[in-house]
mmCIF file of C-alpha atoms in Angstrom:
data_model
loop_
_atom_site.group_PDB
_atom_site.id
_atom_site.type_symbol
_atom_site.label_atom_id
_atom_site.label_comp_id
_atom_site.label_asym_id
_atom_site.label_seq_id
_atom_site.Cartn_x
_atom_site.Cartn_y
_atom_site.Cartn_z
ATOM 1 C CA ASP Y 24 7.552 9.292 -17.566
ATOM 2 C CA THR Y 25 9.385 6.629 -15.394
ATOM 3 C CA ALA Y 26 13.001 6.194 -15.478
ATOM 4 C CA VAL Y 27 13.177 2.697 -14.404
ATOM 5 C CA SER Y 28 9.872 0.872 -14.407
ATOM 6 C CA GLN Y 29 9.157 -2.393 -13.021
ATOM 7 C CA THR Y 30 6.279 -4.573 -13.116
ATOM 8 C CA PRO Y 31 4.410 -5.960 -11.269
ATOM 9 C CA LYS Y 32 4.689 -3.683 -8.312
ATOM 10 C CA TYR Y 33 3.009 -6.286 -5.868
ATOM 11 C CA LEU Y 34 3.310 -10.206 -6.465
ATOM 12 C CA VAL Y 35 1.357 -12.743 -3.995
ATOM 13 C CA THR Y 36 1.703 -16.368 -4.630
ATOM 14 C CA GLN Y 37 2.362 -19.928 -3.432
ATOM 15 C CA MET Y 38 5.027 -21.737 -2.619
ATOM 16 C CA GLY Y 39 6.471 -23.801 -5.494
ATOM 17 C CA ASN Y 40 5.275 -21.458 -8.124
ATOM 18 C CA ASP Y 41 7.272 -19.861 -10.640
ATOM 19 C CA LYS Y 42 6.972 -15.977 -11.445
ATOM 20 C CA SER Y 43 8.720 -13.290 -13.245
ATOM 21 C CA ILE Y 44 9.189 -9.629 -12.563
ATOM 22 C CA LYS Y 45 10.198 -7.602 -15.339
ATOM 23 C CA CYS Y 46 12.233 -4.028 -15.821
ATOM 24 C CA GLU Y 47 12.618 -1.457 -18.357
ATOM 25 C CA GLN Y 48 14.694 1.573 -18.237
ATOM 26 C CA ASN Y 49 14.346 4.683 -20.510
ATOM 27 C CA LEU Y 50 17.642 6.376 -19.629
ATOM 28 C CA GLY Y 51 19.701 4.819 -22.292
ATOM 29 C CA HIS Y 52 21.966 3.560 -19.847
ATOM 30 C CA ASP Y 53 24.329 0.272 -20.429
ATOM 31 C CA THR Y 54 24.282 -1.212 -17.264
ATOM 32 C CA MET Y 55 21.309 -2.847 -15.109
ATOM 33 C CA TYR Y 56 21.013 -4.609 -11.863
ATOM 34 C CA TRP Y 57 18.801 -6.925 -9.715
ATOM 35 C CA TYR Y 58 18.748 -5.980 -5.975
ATOM 36 C CA LYS Y 59 16.929 -7.866 -3.010
ATOM 37 C CA GLN Y 60 15.762 -5.831 -0.149
ATOM 38 C CA ASP Y 61 14.791 -8.378 2.998
ATOM 39 C CA SER Y 62 12.216 -7.312 5.953
ATOM 40 C CA LYS Y 63 15.168 -5.638 7.788
ATOM 41 C CA LYS Y 64 15.683 -3.400 4.577
ATOM 42 C CA PHE Y 65 19.061 -4.840 4.053
ATOM 43 C CA LEU Y 66 19.677 -4.115 0.253
ATOM 44 C CA LYS Y 67 21.847 -6.679 -1.659
ATOM 45 C CA ILE Y 68 22.954 -7.291 -5.269
ATOM 46 C CA MET Y 69 21.955 -10.293 -6.964
ATOM 47 C CA PHE Y 70 22.967 -9.753 -10.667
ATOM 48 C CA SER Y 71 24.380 -6.853 -12.924
ATOM 49 C CA TYR Y 72 24.344 -7.019 -16.544
ATOM 50 C CA ASN Y 73 26.180 -4.512 -18.886
ATOM 51 C CA ASN Y 74 25.161 -4.417 -22.668
ATOM 52 C CA LYS Y 75 22.970 -7.436 -22.054
ATOM 53 C CA GLU Y 76 26.344 -9.463 -20.912
ATOM 54 C CA LEU Y 77 26.056 -10.870 -17.057
ATOM 55 C CA ILE Y 78 29.002 -9.444 -15.171
ATOM 56 C CA ILE Y 79 27.906 -9.937 -11.435
ATOM 57 C CA ASN Y 80 26.356 -12.915 -10.297
ATOM 58 C CA GLU Y 81 26.379 -12.914 -6.443
ATOM 59 C CA THR Y 82 25.651 -16.138 -4.678
ATOM 60 C CA VAL Y 83 22.094 -16.423 -5.579
ATOM 61 C CA PRO Y 84 20.186 -19.746 -5.846
ATOM 62 C CA ASN Y 85 20.133 -20.938 -9.541
ATOM 63 C CA ARG Y 86 15.995 -21.120 -9.087
ATOM 64 C CA PHE Y 87 16.918 -17.113 -10.133
ATOM 65 C CA SER Y 88 17.486 -16.628 -13.722
ATOM 66 C CA PRO Y 89 18.084 -12.973 -15.056
ATOM 67 C CA LYS Y 90 17.478 -12.285 -18.675
ATOM 68 C CA SER Y 91 18.646 -9.144 -20.642
ATOM 69 C CA PRO Y 92 16.884 -9.203 -24.165
ATOM 70 C CA ASP Y 93 18.423 -5.571 -24.802
ATOM 71 C CA LYS Y 94 20.300 -3.084 -22.995
ATOM 72 C CA ALA Y 95 16.901 -1.445 -21.859
ATOM 73 C CA HIS Y 96 15.229 -4.410 -20.463
ATOM 74 C CA LEU Y 97 16.517 -6.946 -17.502
ATOM 75 C CA ASN Y 98 13.813 -9.516 -16.516
ATOM 76 C CA LEU Y 99 13.793 -11.727 -13.356
ATOM 77 C CA HIS Y 100 12.600 -15.241 -13.378
ATOM 78 C CA ILE Y 101 12.212 -17.124 -10.389
ATOM 79 C CA ASN Y 102 11.386 -21.119 -10.240
ATOM 80 C CA SER Y 103 10.099 -23.115 -7.381
ATOM 81 C CA LEU Y 104 9.359 -20.007 -4.768
ATOM 82 C CA GLU Y 105 10.200 -20.408 -1.350
ATOM 83 C CA LEU Y 106 8.665 -18.507 1.592
ATOM 84 C CA GLY Y 107 12.479 -16.971 2.042
ATOM 85 C CA ASP Y 108 11.926 -15.359 -1.457
ATOM 86 C CA SER Y 109 9.394 -12.938 0.165
ATOM 87 C CA ALA Y 110 11.181 -9.415 -0.380
ATOM 88 C CA VAL Y 111 11.160 -6.303 -2.423
ATOM 89 C CA TYR Y 112 13.082 -6.974 -5.622
ATOM 90 C CA PHE Y 113 14.890 -3.701 -7.120
ATOM 91 C CA CYS Y 114 15.837 -2.838 -10.585
ATOM 92 C CA ALA Y 115 18.625 -0.435 -11.038
ATOM 93 C CA SER Y 116 20.497 1.121 -13.891
ATOM 94 C CA SER Y 117 23.498 3.150 -14.322
ATOM 95 C CA GLN Y 118 25.279 4.670 -17.397
ATOM 96 C CA ASP Y 119 28.014 2.306 -17.142
ATOM 97 C CA PHE Y 120 29.616 -0.037 -14.680
ATOM 98 C CA ALA Y 121 30.965 2.774 -12.196
ATOM 99 C CA GLY Y 122 27.912 5.296 -12.377
ATOM 100 C CA GLU Y 123 25.333 6.489 -10.182
ATOM 101 C CA LEU Y 124 22.680 3.987 -9.738
ATOM 102 C CA PHE Y 125 18.953 4.575 -10.530
ATOM 103 C CA PHE Y 126 16.407 2.309 -8.731
ATOM 104 C CA GLY Y 127 13.017 1.362 -9.877
ATOM 105 C CA GLU Y 128 10.134 1.594 -7.057
ATOM 106 C CA GLY Y 129 10.477 -2.209 -6.333
ATOM 107 C CA SER Y 130 8.298 -5.171 -6.684
ATOM 108 C CA ARG Y 131 7.238 -6.550 -3.349
ATOM 109 C CA LEU Y 132 7.053 -10.349 -3.636
ATOM 110 C CA THR Y 133 5.170 -12.357 -0.920
ATOM 111 C CA VAL Y 134 5.306 -16.175 -1.119
ATOM 112 C CA LEU Y 135 2.533 -17.668 1.120
ATOM 113 C CA GLN F 29 31.855 -9.138 9.915
ATOM 114 C CA LYS F 30 29.780 -7.256 7.700
ATOM 115 C CA GLU F 31 31.598 -5.107 4.887
ATOM 116 C CA VAL F 32 29.356 -2.044 6.136
ATOM 117 C CA GLU F 33 27.647 -1.913 9.467
ATOM 118 C CA GLN F 34 25.016 0.764 10.152
ATOM 119 C CA ASP F 35 22.589 1.146 13.032
ATOM 120 C CA PRO F 36 19.054 0.414 11.584
ATOM 121 C CA GLY F 37 17.375 2.881 14.623
ATOM 122 C CA PRO F 38 14.686 3.916 14.391
ATOM 123 C CA LEU F 39 15.593 7.413 15.129
ATOM 124 C CA SER F 40 13.137 9.925 15.869
ATOM 125 C CA VAL F 41 14.068 13.694 16.133
ATOM 126 C CA PRO F 42 11.827 17.020 16.423
ATOM 127 C CA GLU F 43 11.555 19.205 13.485
ATOM 128 C CA GLY F 44 14.723 21.604 13.516
ATOM 129 C CA ALA F 45 17.364 19.131 15.079
ATOM 130 C CA ILE F 46 20.620 17.992 13.795
ATOM 131 C CA VAL F 47 20.799 14.667 12.791
ATOM 132 C CA SER F 48 23.865 12.303 12.696
ATOM 133 C CA LEU F 49 23.571 9.078 11.007
ATOM 134 C CA ASN F 50 26.816 6.716 10.906
ATOM 135 C CA CYS F 51 28.448 3.503 8.981
ATOM 136 C CA THR F 52 31.444 1.696 9.696
ATOM 137 C CA TYR F 53 33.125 -0.306 7.178
ATOM 138 C CA SER F 54 35.699 -3.140 7.211
ATOM 139 C CA ASN F 55 37.949 -2.626 4.161
ATOM 140 C CA SER F 56 40.301 0.295 4.225
ATOM 141 C CA ALA F 57 40.550 -0.127 0.614
ATOM 142 C CA PHE F 58 37.253 1.420 -0.384
ATOM 143 C CA GLN F 59 37.363 4.767 -1.982
ATOM 144 C CA TYR F 60 33.665 5.607 -2.905
ATOM 145 C CA PHE F 61 31.095 6.343 -0.415
ATOM 146 C CA MET F 62 27.519 7.046 -0.773
ATOM 147 C CA TRP F 63 24.280 7.866 1.054
ATOM 148 C CA TYR F 64 20.976 7.272 -0.663
ATOM 149 C CA ARG F 65 17.463 8.185 0.870
ATOM 150 C CA GLN F 66 14.625 5.695 0.346
ATOM 151 C CA TYR F 67 11.058 6.951 1.220
ATOM 152 C CA SER F 68 8.451 4.435 2.386
ATOM 153 C CA ARG F 69 7.307 2.133 -0.628
ATOM 154 C CA LYS F 70 9.695 3.883 -3.035
ATOM 155 C CA GLY F 71 13.220 3.038 -4.427
ATOM 156 C CA PRO F 72 16.510 4.355 -3.140
ATOM 157 C CA GLU F 73 17.792 7.578 -4.354
ATOM 158 C CA LEU F 74 21.256 9.240 -4.488
ATOM 159 C CA LEU F 75 21.775 11.878 -1.704
ATOM 160 C CA MET F 76 25.484 12.492 -1.566
ATOM 161 C CA TYR F 77 28.798 11.130 -2.888
ATOM 162 C CA THR F 78 32.285 11.513 -1.739
ATOM 163 C CA TYR F 79 35.498 9.973 -2.848
ATOM 164 C CA SER F 80 38.279 9.157 -0.310
ATOM 165 C CA SER F 81 38.266 11.301 2.960
ATOM 166 C CA GLY F 82 36.622 14.634 3.818
ATOM 167 C CA ASN F 83 33.698 16.665 3.875
ATOM 168 C CA LYS F 84 31.128 17.318 1.200
ATOM 169 C CA GLU F 85 28.318 19.714 1.981
ATOM 170 C CA ASP F 86 24.974 20.020 -0.174
ATOM 171 C CA GLY F 87 22.533 22.336 1.553
ATOM 172 C CA ARG F 88 21.330 20.910 4.709
ATOM 173 C CA PHE F 89 23.306 17.639 4.133
ATOM 174 C CA THR F 90 26.939 17.027 5.061
ATOM 175 C CA ALA F 91 28.678 13.636 4.273
ATOM 176 C CA GLN F 92 31.926 13.237 6.144
ATOM 177 C CA VAL F 93 34.522 10.372 5.417
ATOM 178 C CA ASP F 94 36.926 9.414 8.260
ATOM 179 C CA LYS F 95 39.358 6.639 6.581
ATOM 180 C CA SER F 96 41.770 6.521 9.533
ATOM 181 C CA SER F 97 38.736 5.080 11.326
ATOM 182 C CA LYS F 98 36.688 3.338 8.495
ATOM 183 C CA TYR F 99 33.790 5.639 9.474
ATOM 184 C CA ILE F 100 31.373 7.586 7.435
ATOM 185 C CA SER F 101 28.582 10.112 8.801
ATOM 186 C CA LEU F 102 25.710 12.033 7.208
ATOM 187 C CA PHE F 103 24.693 15.295 9.071
ATOM 188 C CA ILE F 104 21.005 16.803 8.327
ATOM 189 C CA ARG F 105 20.885 20.564 9.580
ATOM 190 C CA ASP F 106 17.389 21.914 10.324
ATOM 191 C CA SER F 107 15.635 18.674 9.521
ATOM 192 C CA GLN F 108 11.964 18.486 8.355
ATOM 193 C CA PRO F 109 9.406 16.293 8.342
ATOM 194 C CA SER F 110 10.036 15.682 4.507
ATOM 195 C CA ASP F 111 13.568 14.162 5.820
ATOM 196 C CA SER F 112 11.497 11.355 7.239
ATOM 197 C CA ALA F 113 13.300 8.235 5.408
ATOM 198 C CA THR F 114 15.486 5.358 5.445
ATOM 199 C CA TYR F 115 19.203 6.291 4.925
ATOM 200 C CA LEU F 116 21.401 3.756 3.528
ATOM 201 C CA CYS F 117 25.056 4.360 3.217
ATOM 202 C CA ALA F 118 26.633 2.517 0.439
ATOM 203 C CA ILE F 119 30.302 1.494 -0.937
ATOM 204 C CA ARG F 120 31.385 0.775 -4.064
ATOM 205 C CA GLN F 121 33.382 -2.102 -4.550
ATOM 206 C CA GLY F 122 34.074 -2.626 -8.335
ATOM 207 C CA GLY F 123 30.836 -2.596 -10.390
ATOM 208 C CA LYS F 124 28.547 -2.994 -7.413
ATOM 209 C CA LEU F 125 27.356 -1.332 -4.079
ATOM 210 C CA ILE F 126 27.492 -2.849 -0.790
ATOM 211 C CA PHE F 127 24.975 -1.222 1.146
ATOM 212 C CA GLY F 128 24.448 -0.789 5.094
ATOM 213 C CA GLN F 129 21.269 -1.902 6.479
ATOM 214 C CA GLY F 130 19.741 1.405 6.587
ATOM 215 C CA THR F 131 18.872 3.837 9.500
ATOM 216 C CA GLU F 132 14.810 4.751 9.578
ATOM 217 C CA LEU F 133 14.460 8.759 10.385
ATOM 218 C CA SER F 134 11.552 10.153 11.613
ATOM 219 C CA VAL F 135 11.344 14.031 12.178
ATOM 220 C CA LYS F 136 8.466 15.149 14.265
ATOM 221 C CA PRO F 137 6.709 18.518 13.438
#
């Protein structure tokens, strides 16, 4: 039973489209995150939610909008996709603000 | 200057070799240091965690922090082909982790 699961695993789309990635964790954790990993494997935080409340919002374009309907889910919606958005997006969760992070397997987004 | 710097490699070693992976960081206030391992097409998983200075050992893996030179290291003894992965150092800053670029390691049988 996967602890942090993301869908879809692969996404290929055209520039200008809107797409969403979904994440669910069954660990009972309070905190969830979105990280972006670029083609050089550089992993950078985008957002963090604690108990459905946004607590970290790095300098991410406002085309990216996270939504946390409940503690176990954190979705990422991206509007007007650009070539530079091509990356692997990782969802993660932790028990609390300072706990160990558990990552999902990633959603590989390719924008053509 | 990036907050965490890591040589991306790739690094290729023969099976049984001792591997040394290193990172430098810029802010002397950092206290929590981690190493994550990421297999191809998978998410990162926590390998080791240290607080402040010193060494921590877990089986074939040793994590070392030298706060005076702002240097963190991961040593792998008796490396195995199953150790082939990307190793990312990370530093905790408040509620977020700041990662190095990751070093791609290949252990050849």
